[in-house]
Amino acid sequence: MNFCNQCGAKVDLRIPPGDLIARHVCDACGTIHYQNPRLVVGCVPEHEGRILLCRRAIEPRRGFWTVPAGFMENGETLQQAAARESKEEALADVEIGSLLTIVHVLHAQQVHVFFRAKLPIPEFAAGTESLEVELFRPGDIPWHDIAFPSTEYTLRRYLEDKAAGQEPHHFAEVDRRISR
Ligand SMILES: [Zn+2]
């Protein structure tokens, strides 16, 4: 951040009084610009043992496969966000189930939250952010073409838990920050 989004003046990066972390501070209008992690919410929709994946039509990772997921909006719950993303990316009506994974993606300043989900009727199609949408048997999942580490982690936990007949939730973290 170089300029204040409230008044347009140049901002300074420094630790405000009483704080512990450097912030972008605007001396013109006094605004302190806090930057906090963003929530990405998704689900693993299943229909009769097959899993719904979307091939991304947008960067990052265009052309790679992922489960339906995206940024949470204000005014919705995690489950509503997960269902909405399935509708947008796969034109699929899913029933959101239990919490599956929480992945802290530290280098991207994001927290990814995934739920188990059912796709009762196998009706789906590519939304505007998808090139194609497909149901995969577990043995056919394109592991080498999965878009993100959090997606792969989530799919692997999903399949393991299903094989074990359990529905726990899992925490993980991904950190690809460059050390300085
Ligand atoms: Zn300002």
mmCIF file of C-alpha atoms and ligand atoms in Angstrom, residues 4-9 11 26-31 33, ligand 1:
data_model
loop_
_atom_site.group_PDB
_atom_site.id
_atom_site.type_symbol
_atom_site.label_atom_id
_atom_site.label_comp_id
_atom_site.label_asym_id
_atom_site.label_seq_id
_atom_site.Cartn_x
_atom_site.Cartn_y
_atom_site.Cartn_z
ATOM 1 C CA CYS A 4 -4.394 6.132 1.743
ATOM 2 C CA ASN A 5 -7.706 4.831 0.394
ATOM 3 C CA GLN A 6 -9.568 7.359 2.568
ATOM 4 C CA CYS A 7 -7.870 10.604 1.501
ATOM 5 C CA GLY A 8 -5.279 9.750 -1.152
ATOM 6 C CA ALA A 9 -2.220 10.940 0.816
ATOM 7 C CA VAL A 11 1.066 6.395 3.789
ATOM 8 C CA CYS A 26 -1.859 7.975 7.063
ATOM 9 C CA ASP A 27 -0.601 11.135 8.737
ATOM 10 C CA ALA A 28 -2.965 13.303 6.689
ATOM 11 C CA CYS A 29 -6.256 11.841 7.949
ATOM 12 C CA GLY A 30 -5.065 9.644 10.813
ATOM 13 C CA THR A 31 -6.327 6.321 9.383
ATOM 14 C CA HIS A 33 -4.806 0.603 7.621
HETATM 15 ZN ZN ZN B 1 -5.595 9.354 4.744
#
